[in-house]
Short mmCIF file of C-alpha atoms in Angstrom, two decimals:
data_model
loop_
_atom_site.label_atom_id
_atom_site.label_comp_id
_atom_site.label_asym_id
_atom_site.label_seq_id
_atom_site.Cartn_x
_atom_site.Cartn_y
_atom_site.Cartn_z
CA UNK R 1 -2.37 107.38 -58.63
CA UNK R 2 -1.31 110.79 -59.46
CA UNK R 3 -1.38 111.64 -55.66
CA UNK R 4 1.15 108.76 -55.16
CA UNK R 5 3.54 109.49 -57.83
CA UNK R 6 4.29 113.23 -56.53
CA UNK R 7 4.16 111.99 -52.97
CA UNK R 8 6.53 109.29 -54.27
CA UNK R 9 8.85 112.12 -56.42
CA UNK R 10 8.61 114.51 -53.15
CA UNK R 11 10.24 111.74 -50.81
CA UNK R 12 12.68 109.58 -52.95
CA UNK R 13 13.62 112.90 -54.72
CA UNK R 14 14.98 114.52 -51.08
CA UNK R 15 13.38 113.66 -48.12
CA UNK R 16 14.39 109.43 -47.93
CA UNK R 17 17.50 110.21 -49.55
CA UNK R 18 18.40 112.55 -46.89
CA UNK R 19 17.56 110.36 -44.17
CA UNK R 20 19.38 107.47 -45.25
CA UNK R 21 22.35 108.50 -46.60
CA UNK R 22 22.82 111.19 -43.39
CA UNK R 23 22.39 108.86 -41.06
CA UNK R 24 24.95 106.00 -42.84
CA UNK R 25 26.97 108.55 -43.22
CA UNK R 26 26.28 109.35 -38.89
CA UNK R 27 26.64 105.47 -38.09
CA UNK R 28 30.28 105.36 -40.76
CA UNK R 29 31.65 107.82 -38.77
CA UNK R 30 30.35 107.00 -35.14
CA UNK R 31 31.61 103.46 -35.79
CA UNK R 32 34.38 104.08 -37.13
CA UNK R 33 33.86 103.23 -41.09
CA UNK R 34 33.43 99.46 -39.99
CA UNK R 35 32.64 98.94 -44.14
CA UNK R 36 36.51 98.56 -43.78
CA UNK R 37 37.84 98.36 -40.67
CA UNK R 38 35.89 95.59 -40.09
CA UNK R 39 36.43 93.79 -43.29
CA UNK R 40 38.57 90.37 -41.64
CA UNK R 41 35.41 90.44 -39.11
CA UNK R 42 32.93 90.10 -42.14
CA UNK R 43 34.81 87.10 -42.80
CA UNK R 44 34.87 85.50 -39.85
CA UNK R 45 31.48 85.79 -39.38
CA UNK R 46 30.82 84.33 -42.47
CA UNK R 47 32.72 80.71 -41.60
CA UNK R 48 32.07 80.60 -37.98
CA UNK R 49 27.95 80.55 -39.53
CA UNK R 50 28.24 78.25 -41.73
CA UNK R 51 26.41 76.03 -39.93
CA UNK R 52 23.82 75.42 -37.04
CA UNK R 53 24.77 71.83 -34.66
CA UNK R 54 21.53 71.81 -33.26
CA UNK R 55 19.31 72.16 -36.17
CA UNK R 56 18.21 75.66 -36.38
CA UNK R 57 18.60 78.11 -38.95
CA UNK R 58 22.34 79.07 -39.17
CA UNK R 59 23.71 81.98 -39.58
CA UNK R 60 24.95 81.36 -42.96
CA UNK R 61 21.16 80.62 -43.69
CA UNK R 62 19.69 83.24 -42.77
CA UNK R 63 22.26 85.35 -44.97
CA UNK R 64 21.36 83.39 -47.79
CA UNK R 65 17.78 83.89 -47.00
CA UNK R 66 18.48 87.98 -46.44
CA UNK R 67 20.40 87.88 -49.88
CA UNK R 68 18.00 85.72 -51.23
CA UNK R 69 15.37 88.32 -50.59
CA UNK R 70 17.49 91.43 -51.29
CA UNK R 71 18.96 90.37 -55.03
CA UNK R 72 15.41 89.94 -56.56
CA UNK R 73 14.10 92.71 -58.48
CA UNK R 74 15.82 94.80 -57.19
CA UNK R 75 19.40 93.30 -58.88
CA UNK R 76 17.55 92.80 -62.52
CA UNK R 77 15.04 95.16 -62.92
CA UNK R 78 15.09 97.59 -60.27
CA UNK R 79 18.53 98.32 -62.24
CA UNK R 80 17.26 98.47 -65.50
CA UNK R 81 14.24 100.89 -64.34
CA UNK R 82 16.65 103.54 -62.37
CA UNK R 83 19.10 103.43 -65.78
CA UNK R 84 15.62 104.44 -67.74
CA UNK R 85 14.43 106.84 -65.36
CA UNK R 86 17.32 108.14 -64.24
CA UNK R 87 20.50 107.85 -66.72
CA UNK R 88 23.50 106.03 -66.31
CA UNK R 89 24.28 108.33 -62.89
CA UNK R 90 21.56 106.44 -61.26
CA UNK R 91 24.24 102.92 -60.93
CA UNK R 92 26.38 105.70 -59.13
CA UNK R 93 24.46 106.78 -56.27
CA UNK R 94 23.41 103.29 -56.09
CA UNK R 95 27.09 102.39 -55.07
CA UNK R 96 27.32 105.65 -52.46
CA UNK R 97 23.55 104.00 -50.90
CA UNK R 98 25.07 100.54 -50.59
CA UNK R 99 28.09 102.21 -49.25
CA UNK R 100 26.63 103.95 -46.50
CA UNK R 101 23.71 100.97 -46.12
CA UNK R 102 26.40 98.32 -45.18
CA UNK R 103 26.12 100.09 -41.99
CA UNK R 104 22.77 100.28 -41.82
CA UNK R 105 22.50 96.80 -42.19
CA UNK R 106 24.83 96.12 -39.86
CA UNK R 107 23.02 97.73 -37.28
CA UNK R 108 19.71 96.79 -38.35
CA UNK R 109 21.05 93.07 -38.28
CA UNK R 110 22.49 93.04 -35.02
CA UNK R 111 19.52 94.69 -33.12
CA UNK R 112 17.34 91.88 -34.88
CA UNK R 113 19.64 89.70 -33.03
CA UNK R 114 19.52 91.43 -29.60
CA UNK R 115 16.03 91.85 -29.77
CA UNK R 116 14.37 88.62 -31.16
CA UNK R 117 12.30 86.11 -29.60
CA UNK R 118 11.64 81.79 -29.90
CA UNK R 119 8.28 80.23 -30.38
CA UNK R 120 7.47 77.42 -28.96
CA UNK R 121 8.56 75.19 -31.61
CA UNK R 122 11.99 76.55 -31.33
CA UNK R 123 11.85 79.14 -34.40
CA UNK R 124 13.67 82.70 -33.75
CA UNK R 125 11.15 86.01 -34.95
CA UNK R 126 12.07 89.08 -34.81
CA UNK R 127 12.98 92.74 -36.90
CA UNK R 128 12.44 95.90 -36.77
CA UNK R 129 8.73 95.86 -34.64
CA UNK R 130 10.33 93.78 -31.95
CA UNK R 131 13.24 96.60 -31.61
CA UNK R 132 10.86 99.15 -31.72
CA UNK R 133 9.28 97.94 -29.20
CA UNK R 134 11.82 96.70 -26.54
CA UNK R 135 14.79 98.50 -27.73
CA UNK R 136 12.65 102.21 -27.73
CA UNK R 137 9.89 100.93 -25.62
CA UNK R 138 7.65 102.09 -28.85
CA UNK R 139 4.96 99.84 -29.23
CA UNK R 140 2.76 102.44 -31.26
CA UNK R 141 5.49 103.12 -33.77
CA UNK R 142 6.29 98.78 -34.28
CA UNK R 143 2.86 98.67 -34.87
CA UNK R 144 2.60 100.89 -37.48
CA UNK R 145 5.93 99.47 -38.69
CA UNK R 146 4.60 96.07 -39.26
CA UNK R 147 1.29 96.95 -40.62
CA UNK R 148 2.94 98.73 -43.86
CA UNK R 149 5.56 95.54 -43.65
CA UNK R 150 2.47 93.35 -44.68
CA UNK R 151 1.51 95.50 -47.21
CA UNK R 152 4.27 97.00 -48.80
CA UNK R 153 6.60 93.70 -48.81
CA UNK R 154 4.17 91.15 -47.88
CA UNK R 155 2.06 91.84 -50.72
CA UNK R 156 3.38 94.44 -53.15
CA UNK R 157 7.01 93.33 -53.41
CA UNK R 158 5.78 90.41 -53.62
CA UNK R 159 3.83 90.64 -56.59
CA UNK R 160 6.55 93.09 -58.36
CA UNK R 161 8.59 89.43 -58.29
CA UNK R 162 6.21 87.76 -59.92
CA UNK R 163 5.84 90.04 -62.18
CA UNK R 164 9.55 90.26 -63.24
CA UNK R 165 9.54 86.50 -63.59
CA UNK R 166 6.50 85.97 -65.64
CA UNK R 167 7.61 89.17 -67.69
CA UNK R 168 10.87 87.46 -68.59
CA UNK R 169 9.24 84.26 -69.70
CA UNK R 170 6.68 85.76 -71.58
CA UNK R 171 9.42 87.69 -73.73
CA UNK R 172 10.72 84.21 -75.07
CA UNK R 173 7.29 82.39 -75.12
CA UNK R 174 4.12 83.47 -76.42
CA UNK R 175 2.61 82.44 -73.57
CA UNK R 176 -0.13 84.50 -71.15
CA UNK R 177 1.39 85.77 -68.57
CA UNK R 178 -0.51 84.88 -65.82
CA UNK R 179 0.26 81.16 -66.45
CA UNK R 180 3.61 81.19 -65.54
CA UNK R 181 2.17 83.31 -62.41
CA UNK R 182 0.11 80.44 -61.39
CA UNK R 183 3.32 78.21 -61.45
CA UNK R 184 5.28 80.56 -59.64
CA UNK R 185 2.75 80.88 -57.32
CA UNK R 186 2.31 77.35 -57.08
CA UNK R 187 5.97 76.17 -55.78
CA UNK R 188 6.23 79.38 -53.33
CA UNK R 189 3.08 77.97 -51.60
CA UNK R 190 4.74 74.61 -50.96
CA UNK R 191 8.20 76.33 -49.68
CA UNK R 192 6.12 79.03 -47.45
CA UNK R 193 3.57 76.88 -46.16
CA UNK R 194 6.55 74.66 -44.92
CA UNK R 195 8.30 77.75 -42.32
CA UNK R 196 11.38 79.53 -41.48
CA UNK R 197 13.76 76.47 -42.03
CA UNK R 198 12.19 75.40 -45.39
CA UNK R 199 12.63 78.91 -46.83
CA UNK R 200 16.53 79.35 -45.42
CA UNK R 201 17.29 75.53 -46.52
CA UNK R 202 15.47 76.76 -50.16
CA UNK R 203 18.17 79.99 -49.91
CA UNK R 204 20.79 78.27 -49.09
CA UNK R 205 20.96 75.95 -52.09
CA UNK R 206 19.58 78.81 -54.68
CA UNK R 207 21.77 81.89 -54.05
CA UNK R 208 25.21 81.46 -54.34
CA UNK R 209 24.70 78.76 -56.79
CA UNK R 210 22.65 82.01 -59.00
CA UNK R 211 24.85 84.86 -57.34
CA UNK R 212 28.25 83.18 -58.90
CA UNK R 213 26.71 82.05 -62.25
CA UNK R 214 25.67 85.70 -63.20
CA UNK R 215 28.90 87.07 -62.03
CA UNK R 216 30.58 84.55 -64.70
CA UNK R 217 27.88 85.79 -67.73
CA UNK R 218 28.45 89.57 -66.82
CA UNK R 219 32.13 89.21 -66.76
CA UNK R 220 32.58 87.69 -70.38
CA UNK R 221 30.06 90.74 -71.29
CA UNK R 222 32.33 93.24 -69.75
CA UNK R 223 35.72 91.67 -71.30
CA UNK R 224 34.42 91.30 -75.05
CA UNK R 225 33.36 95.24 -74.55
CA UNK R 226 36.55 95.98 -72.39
CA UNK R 227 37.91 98.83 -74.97
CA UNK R 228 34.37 100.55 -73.93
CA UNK R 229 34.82 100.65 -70.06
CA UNK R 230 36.44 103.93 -69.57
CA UNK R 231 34.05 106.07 -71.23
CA UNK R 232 31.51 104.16 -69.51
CA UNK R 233 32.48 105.07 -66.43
CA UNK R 234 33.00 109.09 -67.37
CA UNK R 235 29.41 108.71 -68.68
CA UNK R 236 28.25 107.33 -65.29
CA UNK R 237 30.16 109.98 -63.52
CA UNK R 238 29.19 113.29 -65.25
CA UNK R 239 25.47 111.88 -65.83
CA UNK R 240 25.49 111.48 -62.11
CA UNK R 241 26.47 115.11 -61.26
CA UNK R 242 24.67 116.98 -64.13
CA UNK R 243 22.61 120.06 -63.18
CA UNK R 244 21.32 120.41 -66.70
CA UNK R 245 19.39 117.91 -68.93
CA UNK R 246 21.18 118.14 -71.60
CA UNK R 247 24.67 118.69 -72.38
CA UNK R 248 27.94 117.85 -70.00
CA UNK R 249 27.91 114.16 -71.49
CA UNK R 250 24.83 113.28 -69.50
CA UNK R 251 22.75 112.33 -72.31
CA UNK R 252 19.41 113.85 -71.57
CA UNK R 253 19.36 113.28 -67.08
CA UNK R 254 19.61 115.52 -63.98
CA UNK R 255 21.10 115.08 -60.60
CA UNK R 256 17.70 115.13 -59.61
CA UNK R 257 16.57 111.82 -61.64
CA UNK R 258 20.01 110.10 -60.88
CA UNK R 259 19.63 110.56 -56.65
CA UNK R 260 16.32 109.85 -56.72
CA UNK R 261 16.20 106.85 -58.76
CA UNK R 262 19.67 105.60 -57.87
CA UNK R 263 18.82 105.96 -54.05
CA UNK R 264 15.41 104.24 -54.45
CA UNK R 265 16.27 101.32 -56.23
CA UNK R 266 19.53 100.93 -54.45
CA UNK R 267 17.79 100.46 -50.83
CA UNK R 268 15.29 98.10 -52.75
CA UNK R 269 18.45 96.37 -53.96
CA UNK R 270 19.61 95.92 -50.73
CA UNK R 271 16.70 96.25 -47.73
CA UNK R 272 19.72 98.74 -46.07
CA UNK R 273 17.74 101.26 -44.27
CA UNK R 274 13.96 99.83 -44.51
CA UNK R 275 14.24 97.11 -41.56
CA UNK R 276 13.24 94.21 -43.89
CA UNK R 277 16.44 92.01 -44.10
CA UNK R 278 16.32 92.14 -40.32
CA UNK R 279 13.23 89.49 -40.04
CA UNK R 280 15.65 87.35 -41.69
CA UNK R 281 18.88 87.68 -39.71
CA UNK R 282 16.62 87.58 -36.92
CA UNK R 283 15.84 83.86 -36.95
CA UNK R 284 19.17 82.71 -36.79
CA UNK R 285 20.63 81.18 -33.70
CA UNK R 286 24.67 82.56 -34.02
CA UNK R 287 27.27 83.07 -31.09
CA UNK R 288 26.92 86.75 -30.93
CA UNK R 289 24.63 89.41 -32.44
CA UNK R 290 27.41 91.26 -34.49
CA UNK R 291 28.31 88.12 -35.65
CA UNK R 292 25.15 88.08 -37.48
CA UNK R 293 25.25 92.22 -38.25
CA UNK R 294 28.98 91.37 -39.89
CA UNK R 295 27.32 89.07 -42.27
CA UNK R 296 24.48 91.42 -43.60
CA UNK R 297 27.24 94.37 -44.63
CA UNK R 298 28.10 91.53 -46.61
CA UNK R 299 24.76 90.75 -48.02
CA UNK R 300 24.70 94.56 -48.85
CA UNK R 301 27.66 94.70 -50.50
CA UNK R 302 26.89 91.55 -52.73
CA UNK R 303 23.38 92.68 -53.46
CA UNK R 304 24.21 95.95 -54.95
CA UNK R 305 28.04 96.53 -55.21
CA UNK R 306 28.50 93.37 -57.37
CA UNK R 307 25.10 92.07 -58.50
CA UNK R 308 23.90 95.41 -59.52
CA UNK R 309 26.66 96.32 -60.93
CA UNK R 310 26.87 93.15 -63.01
CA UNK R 311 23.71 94.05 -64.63
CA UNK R 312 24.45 98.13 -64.90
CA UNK R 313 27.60 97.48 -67.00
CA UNK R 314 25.64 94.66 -68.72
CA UNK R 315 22.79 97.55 -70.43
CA UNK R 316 24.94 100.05 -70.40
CA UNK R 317 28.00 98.18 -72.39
CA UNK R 318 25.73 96.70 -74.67
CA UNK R 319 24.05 100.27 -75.59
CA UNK R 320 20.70 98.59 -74.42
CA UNK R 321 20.01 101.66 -72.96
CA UNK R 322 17.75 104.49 -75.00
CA UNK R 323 16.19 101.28 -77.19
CA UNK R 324 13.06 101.42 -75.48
CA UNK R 325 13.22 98.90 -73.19
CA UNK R 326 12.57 98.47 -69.49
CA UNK R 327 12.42 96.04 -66.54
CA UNK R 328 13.49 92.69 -67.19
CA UNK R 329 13.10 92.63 -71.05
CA UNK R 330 15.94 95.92 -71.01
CA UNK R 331 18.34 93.05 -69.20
CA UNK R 332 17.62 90.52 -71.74
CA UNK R 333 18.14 92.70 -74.62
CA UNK R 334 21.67 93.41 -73.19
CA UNK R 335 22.49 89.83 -72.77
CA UNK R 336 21.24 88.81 -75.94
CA UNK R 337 23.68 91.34 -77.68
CA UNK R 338 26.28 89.53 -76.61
CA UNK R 339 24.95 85.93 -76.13
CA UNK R 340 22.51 85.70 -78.98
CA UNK R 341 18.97 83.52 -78.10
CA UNK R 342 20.56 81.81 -75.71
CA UNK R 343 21.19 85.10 -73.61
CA UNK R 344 17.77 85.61 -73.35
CA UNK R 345 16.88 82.21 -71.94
CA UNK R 346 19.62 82.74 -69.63
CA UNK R 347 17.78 86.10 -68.03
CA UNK R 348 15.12 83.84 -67.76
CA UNK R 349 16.66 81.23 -65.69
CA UNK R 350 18.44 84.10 -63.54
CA UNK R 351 15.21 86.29 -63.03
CA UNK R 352 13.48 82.91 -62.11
CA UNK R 353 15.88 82.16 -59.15
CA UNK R 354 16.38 86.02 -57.97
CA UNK R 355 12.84 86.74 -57.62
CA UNK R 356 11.56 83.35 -56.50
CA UNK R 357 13.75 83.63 -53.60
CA UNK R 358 13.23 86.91 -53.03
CA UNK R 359 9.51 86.17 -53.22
CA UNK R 360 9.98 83.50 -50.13
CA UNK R 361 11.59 85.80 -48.15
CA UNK R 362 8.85 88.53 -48.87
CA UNK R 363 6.35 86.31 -47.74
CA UNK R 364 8.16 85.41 -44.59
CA UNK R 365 8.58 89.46 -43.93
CA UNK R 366 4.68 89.45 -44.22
CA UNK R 367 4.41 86.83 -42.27
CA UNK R 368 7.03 88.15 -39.07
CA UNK R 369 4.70 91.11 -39.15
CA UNK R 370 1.79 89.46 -38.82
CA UNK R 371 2.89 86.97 -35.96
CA UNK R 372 3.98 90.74 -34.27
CA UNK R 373 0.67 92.09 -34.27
CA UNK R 374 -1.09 89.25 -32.95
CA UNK R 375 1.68 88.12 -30.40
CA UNK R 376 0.21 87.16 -27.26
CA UNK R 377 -3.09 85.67 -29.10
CA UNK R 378 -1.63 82.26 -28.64
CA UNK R 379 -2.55 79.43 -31.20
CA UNK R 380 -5.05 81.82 -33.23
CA UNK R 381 -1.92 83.50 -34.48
CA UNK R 382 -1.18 80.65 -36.43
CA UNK R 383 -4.72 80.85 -38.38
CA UNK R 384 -4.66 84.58 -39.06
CA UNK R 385 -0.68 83.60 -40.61
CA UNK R 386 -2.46 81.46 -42.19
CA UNK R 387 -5.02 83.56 -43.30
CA UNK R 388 -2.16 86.00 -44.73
CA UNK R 389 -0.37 83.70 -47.01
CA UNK R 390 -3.43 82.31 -48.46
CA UNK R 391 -4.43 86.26 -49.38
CA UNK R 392 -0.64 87.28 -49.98
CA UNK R 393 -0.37 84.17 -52.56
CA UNK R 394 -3.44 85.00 -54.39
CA UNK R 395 -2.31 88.87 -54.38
CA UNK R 396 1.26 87.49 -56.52
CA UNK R 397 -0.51 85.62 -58.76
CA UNK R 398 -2.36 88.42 -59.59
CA UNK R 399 0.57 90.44 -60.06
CA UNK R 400 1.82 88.48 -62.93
CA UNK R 401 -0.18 90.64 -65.36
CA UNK R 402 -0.53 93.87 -64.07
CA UNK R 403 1.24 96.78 -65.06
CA UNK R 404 5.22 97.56 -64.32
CA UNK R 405 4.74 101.47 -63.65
CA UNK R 406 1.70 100.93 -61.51
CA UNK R 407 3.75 98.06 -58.99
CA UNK R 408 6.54 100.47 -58.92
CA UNK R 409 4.60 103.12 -57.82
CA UNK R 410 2.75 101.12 -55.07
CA UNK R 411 6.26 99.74 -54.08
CA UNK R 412 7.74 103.30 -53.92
CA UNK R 413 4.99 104.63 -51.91
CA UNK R 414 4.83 101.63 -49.12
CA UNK R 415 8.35 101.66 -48.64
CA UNK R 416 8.93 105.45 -48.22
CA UNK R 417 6.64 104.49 -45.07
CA UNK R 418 9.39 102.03 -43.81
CA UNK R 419 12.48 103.67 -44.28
CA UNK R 420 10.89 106.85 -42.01
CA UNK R 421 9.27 104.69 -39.73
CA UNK R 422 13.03 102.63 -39.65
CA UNK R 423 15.92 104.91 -39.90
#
């Protein structure tokens, strides 16, 4: 593990962080800083996808099911673990890697489009392996693409949702953890097992049902503390530029722990960069492949410009930050300041519907990458898919009770491995 945690300092600390914020920055430019300039498109997009007249999975859908599996962990406690490891800077460069990933996404959206393929039963697949391979004509690279896709989302991010969810219930229940695991478990077989469409239709009726009610919770949090905004925000600025541990304001963090941290939980926010939202935005049917690519700088945005956010000014408002806390049961202490018990129960609720979508969609990533490595195998394909989410379901129950630090570490390490192979 110690081999892992200095490869995992060595890239999220420079090399990833480099890489995708360079080449946002590269695509902003080339394109014209379409975050903006395209903003009436994004819209557009949005209502001409609402829905599908044949049947297949809409446009709108698939966003749902890309945001669905982008404000997970990622939104709760992927925020609540970059504030611990890496100060109150770390919600910072988590706005400049959404910033630049809207891009990213876009791209990465609109070549899943180009490049995607139907099954027989009428189902769209495709992502990053199936640009890789027709887009760069680099079949070796796709594969190894959609190998560490299996593993890395398939199967670790998977379990890291599980985790978060049976984390949050356990800290209102005395309960063992890995029974709500089995529960959890239990309803994302039945939604998986069912395909594509059941997982979008799932999405579509979860997320912006979950995405508006947190926004409402988060604002009363931020109004009742709204004499403490300002010097939140110097905090979050000088914390996020400090060269020096100490002193400057930013209590005790580097630049070094705010970039590294704030970059690697912002892409696992958000999917910008890594390929992964792709698989999702691939298996819609929509007029035109940018209408599709508009739609994911949206999910981006969401995901981490207002989700995350939400849940930054949340800890940081309610001084839930230094206590001791982390992952999920940090978020709930900061809602609970300001909502009593029932603030608590709330995170509960919330963590329950972020991850458990986000957990579909994982296993549907898993699953794309799977059906690319044994395309052309005909029916069999089906059996070893099979095979997967059987394996990949017993894997996330499992994860219920494991430790936080050791998931984020196998997370951090799979994923580097993505974005390279990716961006």
């Amino acid at each position: 593990m110690s081999f892992i945690i200095a490869f995992n300092n060595f890239m999220w600390g420079g090399v990833l962080a480099v890489i995708l914020l360079g080449t946002g920055l590269l695509y902003t430019i080339t394109l014209k800083v379409p975050q903006i300039r395209c903003a009436k498109h994004i819209a557009a997009s949005l209502k001409s996808t609402l829905r599908s007249d044949d049947g297949s999975v809409s446009g709108f859908a698939a966003l749902c099911g890309a945001v669905g599996g982008q404000v997970g962990t990622g939104s709760l406690v992927g925020v609540a673990s970059a504030l611990v490891a890496g100060g109150p800077g770390a919600l910072f460069w988590m706005w400049i890697t959404a910033v630049f990933g809207m891009v990213l996404s876009f791209s990465e959206a609109t070549l899943g489009q180009l490049f995607h393929e139907k099954d027989k039963n009428g189902n769209f697949y495709g992502g990053a392996p199936y640009y890789m391979t027709k887009g760069l004509g680099c079949r070796p690279l796709a594969i190894a693409y959609a190998l560490t896709t299996v593993f890395a989302i398939g199967i670790c991010i998977a379990m890291l949702q599980n985790n978060s969810i049976a984390a949050s219930v356990i800290g209102v229940a005395d309960i063992p953890a890995w029974l709500p695991g089995i529960i959890v478990t239990a309803v994302a077989a039945v939604i998986i097992l069912g395909g594509v469409k059941r997982i979008t239709d799932a999405a579509s009726l979860i997320v912006p049902f979950m995405a508006v009610g947190y926004l409402a919770i988060t604002v009363i949090i931020v109004v009742t503390h709204i004499t403490e905004v300002p010097a939140m925000f110097e905090t979050i600025l000088q914390s996020a530029f400090s060269m020096e541990a100490a002193g400057g304001g930013a209590v005790g963090y580097t630049i070094k722990e705010a970039v590294r941290n704030g970059v690697a939980r912002g892409l696992f926010s958000n999917d910008a960069g890594n390929g992964a939202a792709a698989f999702m935005h691939a298996s819609a049917k929509v007029l035109h492949p940018a209408n599709q690519g508009f739609s994911a700088m949206f999910g981006t945005f969401l995901t981490t410009i207002v989700i995350c956010t939400c849940t930054g000014f949340a800890i940081l408002l309610t001084g839930g930050l230094g206590t001791g806390q982390d992952g999920v049961n940090l978020v709930q202490l900061a809602f609970a300041d300001i909502l009593g018990a029932f603030g608590s129960y709330f995170v509960v609720l919330v963590t329950f519907l972020f991850c458990f979508t986000t957990l579909l969609a994982d296993l549907f990533y898993g699953e794309v990458g799977i059906r690319y490595l044994f395309k052309g195998k005909g029916d069999s394909v089906n059996g070893v898919v099979r095979g997967y989410q059987v394996l990949a379901l017993i894997l996330v129950m499992v994860g219920a009770v494991l430790p936080l630090t050791t998931l984020w570490n196998l997370v951090d390490f799979s994923v580097a491995f993505l974005v390279f192979f990716n961006v």
